[in-house]
XYZ file of N, CA and C in Angstrom:
858
model
N -14.327 -31.931 -9.675
C -14.204 -30.826 -10.120
C -13.388 -30.620 -11.240
N -14.340 -30.192 -12.360
C -13.342 -30.206 -13.966
C -12.537 -28.528 -13.327
N -11.585 -28.821 -13.743
C -10.827 -27.351 -14.114
C -11.004 -26.668 -15.199
N -10.823 -25.879 -15.404
C -10.714 -24.081 -16.658
C -9.732 -25.175 -17.702
N -10.382 -25.327 -18.835
C -9.182 -25.742 -19.681
C -9.010 -24.204 -20.722
N -8.430 -24.043 -21.341
C -7.809 -22.861 -22.218
C -7.318 -23.579 -22.807
N -7.409 -22.745 -24.240
C -7.003 -22.785 -25.437
C -5.831 -22.455 -25.608
N -5.664 -21.142 -26.359
C -4.564 -20.678 -26.825
C -4.905 -18.861 -26.676
N -5.635 -18.981 -25.305
C -5.580 -17.410 -24.623
C -4.635 -17.113 -24.014
N -3.307 -17.525 -24.342
C -2.330 -16.486 -23.586
C -2.523 -16.276 -22.081
N -2.900 -16.674 -21.554
C -2.740 -16.502 -20.122
C -1.662 -17.001 -18.799
N -1.580 -16.360 -18.446
C -0.196 -16.763 -17.262
C -0.662 -17.491 -16.602
N 0.105 -18.561 -16.036
C -0.040 -19.205 -14.656
C -0.635 -17.959 -13.363
N -0.228 -17.362 -13.405
C -1.005 -16.074 -12.330
C -2.249 -15.992 -12.445
N -2.652 -15.556 -13.718
C -3.358 -15.437 -14.295
C -4.639 -16.270 -13.427
N -4.702 -17.392 -14.111
C -5.319 -18.753 -13.804
C -5.942 -18.473 -12.553
N -4.478 -18.538 -11.392
C -4.478 -18.823 -10.375
C -5.713 -17.868 -9.637
N -5.068 -16.206 -10.238
C -6.136 -15.144 -9.275
C -7.629 -15.423 -9.693
N -8.047 -15.313 -10.693
C -8.931 -16.192 -11.327
C -9.857 -17.242 -10.746
N -9.166 -18.379 -10.561
C -9.318 -19.204 -9.510
C -9.442 -19.387 -8.085
N -8.927 -18.116 -7.737
C -8.662 -17.378 -6.581
C -10.122 -16.650 -6.109
N -9.873 -15.676 -7.067
C -11.559 -15.013 -6.963
C -13.193 -16.271 -6.830
N -12.727 -16.899 -8.185
C -13.864 -18.274 -7.934
C -14.619 -18.543 -7.013
N -13.548 -18.961 -5.928
C -12.899 -19.717 -4.634
C -14.380 -18.666 -3.582
N -14.664 -17.341 -3.343
C -15.609 -15.946 -2.656
C -17.281 -16.882 -3.434
N -17.137 -17.692 -4.654
C -18.048 -18.406 -4.408
C -19.001 -19.333 -4.394
N -20.491 -18.939 -4.339
C -21.349 -19.773 -3.563
C -21.255 -21.694 -4.382
N -21.034 -22.595 -3.158
C -20.231 -23.970 -4.055
C -20.966 -24.158 -5.671
N -21.891 -24.073 -5.461
C -23.048 -24.258 -6.546
C -22.309 -23.944 -7.819
N -22.167 -22.614 -7.830
C -21.370 -22.134 -8.779
C -19.464 -22.742 -9.172
N -19.284 -23.197 -8.153
C -18.054 -23.772 -7.952
C -17.775 -25.190 -8.798
N -19.218 -26.177 -9.031
C -18.719 -27.193 -9.365
C -19.812 -27.297 -10.905
N -19.932 -25.990 -11.287
C -20.907 -25.931 -12.610
C -20.008 -25.915 -13.869
N -20.016 -26.017 -15.153
C -19.486 -26.213 -15.890
C -20.017 -25.959 -16.808
N -19.256 -25.006 -17.825
C -20.294 -24.905 -19.227
C -18.928 -25.151 -20.580
N -19.436 -25.870 -21.343
C -18.900 -26.440 -22.749
C -18.479 -24.801 -23.548
N -16.687 -25.042 -24.034
C -16.692 -23.811 -24.643
C -15.874 -24.646 -26.169
N -16.526 -25.641 -26.484
C -16.395 -26.315 -28.098
C -15.095 -27.225 -27.992
N -14.284 -26.428 -29.122
C -13.560 -27.311 -28.876
C -11.901 -27.124 -28.042
N -12.204 -25.521 -27.323
C -11.940 -25.321 -25.546
C -11.400 -26.457 -24.851
N -12.709 -27.359 -24.687
C -12.949 -27.757 -23.764
C -14.171 -27.602 -23.108
N -13.930 -27.146 -21.672
C -15.116 -26.703 -20.384
C -14.815 -25.856 -19.589
N -15.015 -25.472 -19.185
C -14.651 -23.543 -17.987
C -15.323 -23.923 -17.015
N -15.337 -23.485 -15.421
C -16.083 -23.424 -14.639
C -16.825 -22.096 -14.708
N -18.768 -22.036 -14.407
C -18.696 -21.123 -14.699
C -19.007 -19.958 -13.353
N -17.909 -20.280 -12.791
C -17.360 -19.544 -11.631
C -16.061 -18.944 -12.039
N -15.750 -19.365 -12.789
C -14.103 -18.475 -13.646
C -15.254 -17.739 -14.944
N -15.804 -18.130 -15.957
C -16.252 -17.040 -16.182
C -17.313 -15.925 -15.968
N -17.526 -16.279 -14.531
C -18.512 -14.443 -14.228
C -17.496 -13.827 -13.223
N -16.231 -14.105 -12.872
C -15.285 -13.180 -12.254
C -14.195 -12.813 -13.723
N -14.552 -13.223 -15.379
C -13.745 -11.855 -15.926
C -13.440 -11.314 -16.171
N -15.424 -10.725 -16.594
C -16.133 -9.262 -16.279
C -15.747 -8.154 -15.476
N -16.018 -8.654 -13.939
C -15.356 -7.888 -12.721
C -13.735 -7.717 -13.249
N -13.276 -8.540 -13.476
C -11.328 -8.045 -13.609
C -11.434 -7.089 -14.521
N -12.264 -8.078 -15.671
C -11.408 -6.711 -16.845
C -12.232 -5.086 -16.916
N -13.528 -5.310 -15.744
C -14.075 -3.988 -15.797
C -12.682 -3.498 -14.515
N -12.507 -3.921 -13.636
C -11.744 -3.482 -12.488
C -9.929 -2.911 -13.704
N -9.634 -3.653 -14.438
C -8.280 -2.720 -15.025
C -8.532 -1.611 -15.656
N -9.969 -2.215 -16.633
C -10.539 -1.089 -17.252
C -10.172 0.162 -17.111
N -11.402 0.032 -15.882
C -12.031 1.561 -15.107
C -10.746 2.011 -14.220
N -9.538 1.357 -13.960
C -8.123 2.146 -13.624
C -7.670 2.486 -15.064
N -7.274 2.286 -16.007
C -6.671 2.498 -17.326
C -7.525 3.527 -17.904
N -8.600 3.700 -17.386
C -9.090 4.858 -18.022
C -9.476 6.220 -17.311
N -8.886 5.753 -16.237
C -9.427 7.092 -14.812
C -7.883 7.133 -14.260
N -7.461 6.169 -15.522
C -5.968 6.538 -14.386
C -5.605 8.171 -13.583
N -5.999 9.267 -14.185
C -5.164 10.372 -13.961
C -6.315 10.711 -12.501
N -6.825 10.625 -12.715
C -8.039 10.951 -11.732
C -7.540 10.917 -9.958
N -8.453 11.954 -9.351
C -7.552 12.055 -7.975
C -7.871 10.792 -7.203
N -8.771 9.866 -7.144
C -9.035 8.650 -6.848
C -8.356 7.382 -7.431
N -8.050 7.301 -8.856
C -7.150 6.187 -9.411
C -6.397 5.734 -7.986
N -5.289 6.616 -6.806
C -4.271 5.876 -6.480
C -5.467 4.403 -5.914
N -6.642 4.504 -5.457
C -6.865 3.401 -4.726
C -7.025 2.415 -5.101
N -7.589 2.479 -6.827
C -7.908 1.021 -7.929
C -6.745 0.472 -7.964
N -6.146 2.017 -8.195
C -4.327 0.736 -8.625
C -3.686 0.376 -6.885
N -3.507 0.663 -6.093
C -3.984 -0.225 -5.107
C -4.563 -1.919 -4.295
N -5.392 -1.901 -4.594
C -6.330 -2.373 -5.492
C -5.965 -3.916 -6.050
N -5.604 -2.875 -7.459
C -4.752 -4.492 -7.932
C -3.152 -4.242 -8.057
N -2.946 -3.678 -6.959
C -1.189 -3.800 -6.153
C -1.715 -5.002 -5.824
N -2.253 -5.071 -4.711
C -2.434 -5.867 -3.319
C -2.963 -7.191 -4.430
N -3.853 -7.195 -4.876
C -4.222 -8.989 -5.639
C -3.247 -9.349 -6.633
N -1.837 -8.620 -7.488
C -1.145 -9.142 -8.133
C -0.269 -9.218 -6.967
N 0.450 -9.446 -5.378
C 1.022 -9.389 -4.931
C 0.348 -10.807 -4.198
N -0.490 -10.774 -4.278
C -1.287 -12.154 -3.193
C -0.870 -12.733 -4.111
N -1.440 -12.921 -5.253
C -1.211 -13.818 -6.697
C 0.163 -14.479 -6.716
N 1.448 -13.365 -6.490
C 2.295 -13.692 -6.712
C 3.226 -14.981 -5.540
N 2.456 -14.154 -4.325
C 2.619 -15.082 -2.991
C 2.566 -16.547 -3.113
N 1.321 -16.908 -3.768
C -0.056 -17.750 -3.563
C 0.812 -18.882 -4.670
N 1.529 -18.531 -5.540
C 2.013 -19.004 -6.530
C 3.491 -19.582 -6.736
N 4.647 -18.568 -5.856
C 5.938 -18.579 -6.041
C 5.887 -19.498 -4.628
N 6.710 -20.347 -4.320
C 7.110 -20.507 -2.341
C 8.531 -20.752 -2.380
N 8.763 -20.691 -1.375
C 10.234 -20.712 -1.035
C 10.291 -22.535 -0.667
N 11.409 -23.544 -1.118
C 10.958 -24.602 -0.556
C 12.414 -24.850 0.223
N 13.101 -23.320 0.957
C 13.051 -23.601 2.440
C 14.408 -22.241 3.110
N 14.266 -22.205 4.002
C 14.905 -20.828 4.218
C 16.468 -20.414 4.135
N 17.167 -21.448 3.382
C 18.199 -21.703 3.259
C 18.087 -20.864 1.526
N 17.652 -20.611 0.357
C 16.975 -20.296 -0.267
C 16.678 -19.189 0.216
N 16.151 -18.629 0.895
C 14.874 -17.640 0.955
C 15.907 -16.306 1.782
N 17.428 -16.773 2.383
C 17.948 -16.446 2.694
C 18.803 -16.057 1.117
N 19.097 -16.847 0.142
C 20.419 -16.242 -0.950
C 19.281 -15.429 -1.803
N 18.099 -15.468 -2.031
C 16.692 -14.643 -2.696
C 17.125 -12.728 -2.124
N 16.579 -13.189 -0.718
C 16.578 -11.786 -0.020
C 17.875 -11.199 -0.163
N 19.248 -11.597 0.522
C 20.153 -11.179 0.179
C 20.666 -10.555 -0.809
N 20.340 -11.321 -2.410
C 21.258 -11.053 -3.135
C 19.997 -9.772 -3.815
N 18.387 -9.927 -3.230
C 17.841 -8.700 -3.992
C 17.954 -7.500 -3.086
N 18.436 -7.534 -1.364
C 18.468 -6.443 -0.936
C 20.112 -5.763 -0.926
N 21.420 -6.893 -2.011
C 21.964 -5.689 -2.408
C 21.852 -5.059 -3.332
N 20.835 -5.132 -3.879
C 20.075 -5.072 -5.399
C 19.147 -4.060 -4.934
N 18.970 -3.403 -4.453
C 18.098 -2.380 -4.506
C 18.815 -1.164 -3.407
N 20.335 -1.829 -3.054
C 20.983 -0.589 -1.999
C 21.641 0.287 -2.981
N 22.175 -0.817 -3.963
C 22.861 -0.184 -5.700
C 21.806 0.501 -6.169
N 20.420 -0.233 -6.932
C 20.676 0.346 -7.694
C 19.558 1.966 -6.832
N 19.793 1.819 -5.814
C 18.816 2.934 -5.264
C 20.042 4.398 -5.166
N 20.898 4.051 -4.055
C 21.998 4.310 -3.389
C 23.208 4.313 -3.992
N 23.702 3.746 -4.540
C 24.809 3.470 -5.805
C 24.621 3.991 -7.237
N 23.851 3.626 -7.701
C 23.678 3.788 -9.029
C 23.653 5.020 -9.569
N 23.921 6.433 -8.914
C 24.149 7.810 -8.973
C 25.427 7.507 -9.377
N 26.586 7.133 -8.969
C 27.997 7.052 -9.483
C 27.856 6.461 -10.826
N 27.195 5.682 -11.123
C 27.703 5.688 -12.429
C 27.124 5.775 -13.683
N 25.312 6.483 -12.929
C 24.878 6.980 -13.860
C 24.229 8.303 -13.621
N 24.936 8.958 -12.938
C 23.973 9.970 -12.759
C 23.020 10.314 -12.061
N 22.172 9.489 -11.770
C 20.578 9.429 -11.796
C 20.591 8.408 -10.516
N 19.617 8.445 -9.256
C 19.553 6.893 -9.074
C 18.162 6.344 -10.128
N 19.067 5.038 -10.356
C 17.789 3.760 -11.621
C 17.010 3.779 -11.023
N 16.762 3.468 -9.246
C 15.509 3.148 -9.070
C 14.411 4.738 -8.414
N 14.827 5.518 -8.541
C 14.335 6.540 -8.800
C 13.703 7.276 -9.648
N 14.457 6.808 -10.586
C 14.016 7.659 -11.680
C 12.540 6.755 -12.537
N 12.767 5.021 -12.393
C 11.837 4.804 -12.596
C 10.761 4.830 -12.139
N 10.817 4.878 -10.867
C 9.177 4.370 -9.867
C 8.856 6.093 -10.097
N 9.914 7.421 -9.981
C 8.560 8.760 -10.402
C 8.935 8.821 -11.950
N 9.233 8.204 -12.870
C 8.771 8.091 -14.678
C 7.124 8.623 -15.254
N 6.499 8.500 -14.701
C 5.558 9.004 -14.606
C 4.559 10.207 -14.108
N 5.999 11.213 -13.248
C 5.473 12.014 -12.520
C 5.046 13.131 -13.856
N 4.160 13.794 -13.218
C 4.098 15.122 -14.558
C 5.241 15.756 -14.913
N 5.444 16.518 -15.726
C 6.427 17.239 -15.989
C 6.237 18.593 -17.253
N 7.333 19.281 -17.614
C 7.500 20.267 -18.575
C 8.310 20.427 -19.211
N 8.704 21.129 -20.169
C 10.071 21.618 -21.025
C 9.215 23.204 -21.647
N 10.491 24.036 -21.385
C 10.023 25.390 -22.439
C 10.860 24.937 -23.654
N 10.520 25.192 -24.461
C 10.892 25.307 -25.979
C 11.609 26.557 -25.870
N 12.460 26.750 -26.730
C 13.216 27.676 -27.552
C 12.361 29.322 -27.815
N 11.231 28.807 -28.282
C 10.577 30.201 -28.657
C 9.999 30.603 -26.858
N 9.689 30.249 -26.061
C 9.391 30.855 -24.275
C 8.278 30.333 -24.649
N 7.945 29.008 -24.741
C 7.080 28.688 -24.783
C 6.952 27.336 -23.981
N 6.040 27.134 -22.528
C 5.688 25.962 -22.063
C 5.153 25.027 -22.247
N 5.596 23.391 -22.438
C 4.494 22.268 -23.034
C 4.565 21.275 -21.290
N 3.265 21.532 -20.831
C 3.755 20.571 -19.639
C 2.994 19.265 -20.109
N 3.374 17.861 -19.463
C 2.851 16.678 -20.170
C 2.582 15.619 -18.455
N 0.868 15.691 -19.314
C 0.156 15.188 -18.102
C 1.126 14.118 -16.466
N 1.797 13.180 -17.761
C 2.715 11.797 -17.074
C 1.871 10.697 -17.322
N 2.261 9.451 -16.632
C 1.768 8.277 -16.817
C 1.275 7.794 -14.881
N 0.314 7.485 -14.787
C 0.584 6.548 -13.078
C 1.134 4.659 -13.616
N 2.045 4.877 -13.002
C 3.227 3.313 -12.609
C 2.211 2.182 -11.885
N 1.464 1.829 -12.492
C 0.758 0.121 -12.050
C 1.957 -0.230 -11.518
N 3.401 0.251 -10.556
C 3.694 -1.678 -10.004
C 4.258 -1.238 -8.932
N 3.641 0.212 -8.218
C 4.191 0.000 -6.623
C 2.367 0.518 -6.561
N 2.491 0.521 -5.283
C 1.601 1.258 -3.997
C 1.557 2.526 -3.926
N 0.197 3.503 -4.081
C 0.287 5.168 -3.691
C -0.621 5.345 -2.355
N -0.067 5.962 -1.531
C -1.049 6.867 -0.412
C -0.593 7.926 -0.332
N -1.831 8.949 -0.820
C -1.158 10.688 -0.975
C -0.939 11.031 0.386
N -0.415 12.015 0.290
C 0.111 12.833 1.605
C -0.834 13.827 1.444
N -1.459 13.829 2.149
C -2.596 15.049 2.508
C -3.566 15.351 1.304
N -4.023 16.053 -0.060
C -4.784 15.850 -1.078
C -4.491 15.641 -1.717
N -4.607 14.359 -2.347
C -4.984 13.939 -3.827
C -4.230 14.709 -4.943
N -5.092 15.852 -4.950
C -4.825 16.667 -5.905
C -3.916 17.086 -6.531
N -2.664 17.203 -4.794
C -1.581 18.463 -5.084
C -0.318 16.952 -5.613
N -0.603 15.747 -5.824
C -0.169 14.395 -6.752
C 1.091 14.422 -5.637
N 1.466 14.489 -4.022
C 2.685 13.910 -3.202
C 1.206 13.376 -3.016
N 2.787 11.517 -3.449
C 2.110 10.624 -2.777
C 3.844 9.800 -2.027
N 2.863 8.994 -1.247
C 4.178 8.009 -0.460
C 3.715 6.376 -1.727
N 4.672 6.227 -2.012
C 4.961 5.183 -2.958
C 6.129 4.303 -1.923
N 5.246 2.699 -2.436
C 5.570 1.285 -1.577
C 5.830 0.023 -3.116
N 7.278 0.239 -3.848
C 7.285 -0.549 -4.791
C 6.205 -2.292 -4.366
N 5.675 -2.059 -5.394
C 5.675 -4.366 -5.609
C 6.584 -4.894 -5.300
N 7.193 -4.722 -5.124
C 9.240 -5.950 -4.767
C 8.954 -5.955 -3.762
N 9.079 -4.257 -2.488
C 9.304 -4.145 -1.254
C 7.882 -5.101 -0.451
N 7.419 -5.609 -0.930
C 6.010 -6.436 -0.959
C 6.668 -7.828 -0.938
N 6.642 -8.427 -2.348
C 6.133 -9.853 -2.468
C 7.332 -10.375 -2.564
N 9.110 -9.424 -2.041
C 10.586 -10.876 -1.363
C 9.907 -10.394 -0.539
N 9.935 -10.046 0.759
C 10.023 -10.050 2.246
C 8.687 -10.858 2.541
N 7.367 -11.079 1.580
C 6.280 -11.961 1.540
C 6.267 -13.259 1.508
N 7.529 -13.137 0.454
C 7.931 -14.804 -0.082
C 8.667 -15.412 1.035
N 9.394 -14.953 2.595
C 9.165 -15.636 3.141
C 8.438 -15.409 5.026
N 7.899 -14.746 4.679
C 6.292 -14.611 5.345
C 5.265 -15.605 5.421
N 5.357 -15.886 3.478
C 4.529 -17.110 3.206
C 4.690 -18.951 3.711
N 6.352 -18.434 3.922
C 7.516 -19.605 4.272
C 7.743 -19.979 5.735
N 7.435 -18.982 6.950
C 7.107 -18.705 8.020
C 5.579 -19.687 8.189
N 4.672 -19.012 7.721
C 2.885 -19.218 7.854
C 3.500 -20.910 7.575
N 3.586 -21.384 6.369
C 3.741 -22.718 5.513
C 4.695 -23.795 7.470
N 6.071 -23.045 7.650
C 6.759 -24.322 8.566
C 6.042 -23.789 9.969
N 5.310 -22.623 10.623
C 4.342 -22.936 11.658
C 2.816 -24.286 11.428
N 2.825 -24.260 10.280
C 1.739 -24.907 10.102
C 2.111 -26.691 9.876
N 2.867 -26.684 9.813
C 3.742 -27.494 9.248
C 3.842 -28.276 11.053
N 4.667 -27.323 11.461
C 5.401 -28.130 12.641
C 3.980 -28.509 14.441
N 3.353 -26.971 13.921
C 2.516 -26.704 14.999
C 1.628 -26.678 14.368
N 0.795 -26.325 13.334
C -0.458 -27.406 12.571
C -0.977 -25.669 13.226
N -0.613 -24.417 12.723
C -1.017 -23.562 12.957
C -0.738 -22.113 12.915
N -0.612 -21.620 12.144
C 0.329 -19.687 12.324
C -0.515 -19.089 13.430
N 1.048 -19.167 14.304
C 0.468 -18.509 15.444
C 1.484 -17.055 15.294
N 0.660 -16.088 16.060
C 1.907 -14.546 16.374
C 3.153 -14.786 17.429
N 2.868 -16.140 17.930
C 3.790 -16.155 18.802
C 5.317 -17.214 17.547
N 5.134 -17.601 16.313
C 5.669 -18.433 16.122
C 6.458 -18.079 15.137
N 7.022 -18.666 13.675
C 7.723 -17.801 13.086
C 6.830 -16.730 12.236
N 5.338 -16.962 11.940
C 5.365 -16.295 11.413
C 4.613 -14.888 12.121
N 4.540 -14.398 12.625
C 4.677 -14.157 13.848
C 5.466 -13.204 13.878
N 6.925 -13.691 13.947
C 8.376 -13.583 14.335
C 8.456 -12.159 12.728
N 8.508 -12.799 11.478
C 8.773 -12.547 10.542
C 7.850 -11.409 10.299
N 6.600 -11.259 10.498
C 5.858 -10.358 10.815
C 5.828 -8.786 11.150
N 6.327 -9.633 12.687
C 6.764 -8.050 13.298
C 8.046 -7.228 12.735
N 8.490 -8.469 12.529
C 10.238 -7.539 11.899
C 9.751 -6.774 10.334
N 8.197 -7.238 9.524
C 8.232 -5.991 8.526
C 7.749 -5.378 9.271
N 6.763 -4.772 9.910
C 6.370 -3.998 10.271
C 7.878 -2.933 11.085
N 8.117 -3.339 11.747
C 9.659 -2.866 11.989
C 10.436 -2.034 10.576
N 10.939 -3.150 9.917
C 11.657 -2.793 8.908
C 11.240 -1.826 7.951
N 9.927 -1.525 7.837
C 8.614 -0.738 7.670
C 9.207 0.686 7.814
N 8.704 0.908 8.843
C 8.474 1.542 10.239
C 10.182 2.218 10.017
N 10.542 1.348 9.644
C 12.584 2.063 10.060
C 13.030 2.406 8.349
N 11.818 2.326 7.323
C 12.179 3.040 5.784
C 11.281 4.381 5.781
N 10.539 4.091 6.660
C 9.556 5.414 6.252
C 10.154 6.698 7.274
N 10.589 6.012 8.885
C 11.692 6.998 9.470
C 13.252 7.783 8.227
N 13.533 6.590 8.131
C 14.328 7.082 7.183
C 14.238 8.851 5.931
N 13.285 8.096 5.101
C 13.128 8.947 4.492
C 12.177 10.195 5.347
N 12.082 10.078 6.359
C 11.066 11.273 6.802
C 12.686 12.287 7.688
N 13.670 11.773 7.723
C 14.169 12.431 8.738
C 15.771 12.836 7.513
N 15.124 12.181 6.189
C 16.102 12.597 5.202
C 18.017 12.005 5.085
N 17.332 10.386 6.255
C 18.638 10.273 5.303
C 19.030 9.618 4.198
N 19.944 9.398 3.878
C 20.475 8.848 2.207
C 21.689 9.218 1.555
N 21.585 8.178 0.949
C 23.802 8.722 0.726
C 23.028 9.338 -1.125
N 24.506 10.133 -1.317
C 24.674 11.034 -3.229
C 23.088 11.752 -2.897
N 22.277 11.615 -2.109
C 21.703 13.166 -2.090
C 19.950 12.157 -2.817
N 19.687 10.637 -2.912
C 18.892 9.966 -3.357
C 17.507 10.441 -2.227
N 17.342 11.012 -2.707
C 15.736 11.193 -2.356
C 13.866 9.943 -2.483
N 14.803 9.267 -1.475
C 14.129 7.324 -1.911
C 14.806 6.407 -0.550
N 14.043 5.382 -0.094
C 14.832 4.853 0.518
C 14.881 3.484 -0.150
N 15.818 2.607 0.315
C 15.873 1.345 -0.553
C 15.074 0.312 0.516
N 13.565 0.108 0.783
C 12.675 -0.175 1.476
C 13.405 -1.581 2.358
N 14.088 -2.783 1.609
C 14.690 -3.574 1.499
C 16.341 -4.073 2.432
N 16.868 -2.121 2.354
C 17.726 -2.597 3.233
C 17.879 -2.410 4.742
N 16.324 -2.553 5.081
C 15.644 -2.798 6.896
C 14.239 -4.065 6.368
N 13.587 -4.258 5.499
C 13.010 -5.359 5.384
C 13.649 -6.414 5.259
N 14.847 -6.676 4.634
C 15.301 -7.935 4.467
C 16.366 -8.811 5.990
N 16.987 -6.967 7.020
C 18.100 -8.096 7.582
C 16.390 -8.062 9.267
N 15.702 -7.454 8.987
C 14.316 -7.538 9.827
C 13.682 -8.162 9.707
N 13.692 -9.153 9.201
C 12.563 -10.208 8.510
C 12.787 -11.789 8.945
N 14.364 -11.816 8.115
C 15.720 -13.019 8.407
C 15.643 -13.358 9.526
N 16.604 -12.205 9.936
C 16.887 -12.271 11.813
C 15.853 -13.064 12.944
N 14.712 -12.724 13.161
C 13.786 -12.997 14.323
C 13.266 -14.127 13.343
N 13.250 -15.086 12.581
C 12.705 -15.640 12.343
C 14.242 -16.912 12.092
N 14.924 -16.494 12.338
C 16.264 -17.328 12.235
C 16.937 -17.291 13.561
N 16.866 -16.710 13.820
C 16.669 -16.485 15.874
C 16.069 -17.477 16.505
N 14.425 -17.130 16.209
C 13.599 -17.785 17.351
C 14.028 -19.746 16.379
N 14.493 -19.406 15.199
C 14.539 -21.203 15.069
C 15.558 -21.926 15.139
N 16.667 -21.022 15.817
C 17.928 -21.161 16.336
C 17.546 -22.079 18.245
N 16.863 -20.647 18.736
C 16.338 -21.176 19.908
C 15.686 -22.261 20.165
N 14.651 -22.682 19.255
C 14.175 -24.017 19.333
C 14.789 -24.712 19.138
N 15.965 -24.426 18.760
C 16.492 -25.821 18.002
C 16.186 -26.399 16.804
N 15.405 -25.684 16.003
C 15.160 -25.785 14.735
C 15.171 -25.637 13.827
N 16.509 -24.561 13.776
C 16.856 -24.066 12.336
C 17.610 -25.172 11.674
N 17.542 -26.152 11.855
C 18.196 -26.464 10.654
C 17.309 -27.198 9.822
N 16.620 -27.602 10.440
C 14.830 -27.990 9.723
C 14.474 -27.108 8.497
N 14.650 -25.944 9.294
C 14.184 -25.167 8.368
C 15.466 -23.962 7.592
N 16.137 -24.374 7.999
C 17.531 -24.285 6.706
C 17.402 -25.099 5.326
N 17.166 -26.201 5.962
C 17.510 -27.877 5.271
C 15.586 -28.094 3.643
N 14.794 -27.167 4.842
C 13.364 -27.323 4.356
C 12.654 -28.330 5.019
N 13.572 -29.085 5.362
C 12.825 -30.557 6.757
C 11.422 -30.252 7.049
N 11.259 -28.848 7.556
C 10.257 -28.509 8.268
C 8.841 -28.727 7.743
N 8.864 -28.089 6.346
C 7.971 -28.280 5.601
C 7.586 -29.422 5.086
N 8.031 -30.118 5.557
C 7.846 -31.736 5.583
C 6.264 -32.491 5.983
N 5.186 -32.882 5.839
C 4.692 -33.907 6.604
C 5.506 -34.816 7.870
N 4.805 -34.603 9.234
C 5.044 -35.715 10.504
C 5.859 -36.942 9.748
N 5.410 -37.526 8.955
C 5.162 -38.669 8.560
C 6.744 -38.883 7.714
N 7.056 -38.780 6.409
C 8.273 -38.330 5.885
C 9.077 -37.730 6.563
N 9.038 -36.563 7.736
C 10.565 -35.954 8.038
C 10.910 -37.526 9.523
N 10.269 -38.040 9.391
C 9.671 -39.629 10.468
C 11.046 -40.569 9.476
N 11.223 -40.809 8.505
C 11.238 -41.653 7.594
C 12.598 -41.158 6.868
N 13.539 -39.978 7.312
C 14.304 -39.230 6.801
C 15.342 -39.943 6.772
N 16.881 -40.750 6.721
C 18.058 -41.546 6.435
C 18.134 -41.246 7.563
N 18.738 -41.546 8.661
C 19.508 -41.113 10.130
C 20.843 -40.532 9.778
N 20.838 -39.045 10.217
C 22.259 -38.033 9.895
C 21.754 -37.326 8.544
N 20.497 -36.702 7.841
C 19.783 -36.286 7.239
C 20.270 -34.965 7.632
N 19.891 -33.978 7.021
C 19.592 -32.666 7.466
C 18.918 -31.986 8.246
N 18.814 -32.019 9.399
C 18.860 -31.896 10.713
C 18.908 -32.087 12.157
N 19.530 -32.675 11.853
C 21.147 -32.668 13.274
C 21.373 -33.598 13.902
N 20.668 -34.751 13.765
C 20.419 -36.499 13.227
C 21.559 -36.837 13.001
N 22.360 -37.690 13.802
C 23.456 -38.212 14.304
C 23.337 -39.945 12.920
N 24.653 -40.195 12.518
C 24.972 -41.549 11.571
C 24.509 -42.258 12.876
N 24.156 -43.545 12.282
C 23.736 -45.198 13.731
C 25.275 -45.794 12.540
N 25.295 -46.253 13.492
C 26.145 -47.144 14.187
C 26.602 -48.383 12.897
């Protein structure tokens, strides 16, 4: 099947992956049909058919972003971005995952809870709420109101009536960063046992994510905070509660060295050909 050949359209790899993923939902005949684009080569007909839908969704959100229902479309677009990200970026080993998630864990705590000590306000909360409506009273007593802008970098769910503008928010980073570990866990299950199981690494990571998000929501509900910040660094709960169950399960199964080094992702034939004494716990031959 011919691949899309793009000249100088400026598309990123993630955008091409998103288009190819959308095209995969179309019938088999459309997947194989191609259209000549002259000097730019050939493109799959399915990809060209998906383009108007993608542009229509993005354009509709932009034009109607202040409507009371626009949060739903923003969540759909945000979920698509997250799915494309975890499909494109993959962890090679648990070691890299622990290092990456650990650094993001510290970064999130600093930007939410500790940044007021240096910048007089929470940097992360300022960014997340930068598009909120506001008003200013001028010297002559006139009140100027600003409608604000929706920030297309988080998921939003209204608390009650959407017209009140009160939303629960979850940043896309709180999805894709733990999502990297969840997809790594699913790939390990597929490599070691042939399927991603609720009782395997994927199930352990998913249960940990659910527990971590519940803890973040509960902490926000009961106003457990530092420096008076009205918000929670979700990674404070999500990182330990996703890495912990996966690591513990791997330790109990005796597979922690394989996950740590990434050997668990190798096909069984390649794992059997690895030198004795390599990562995985084998002893050196005499």
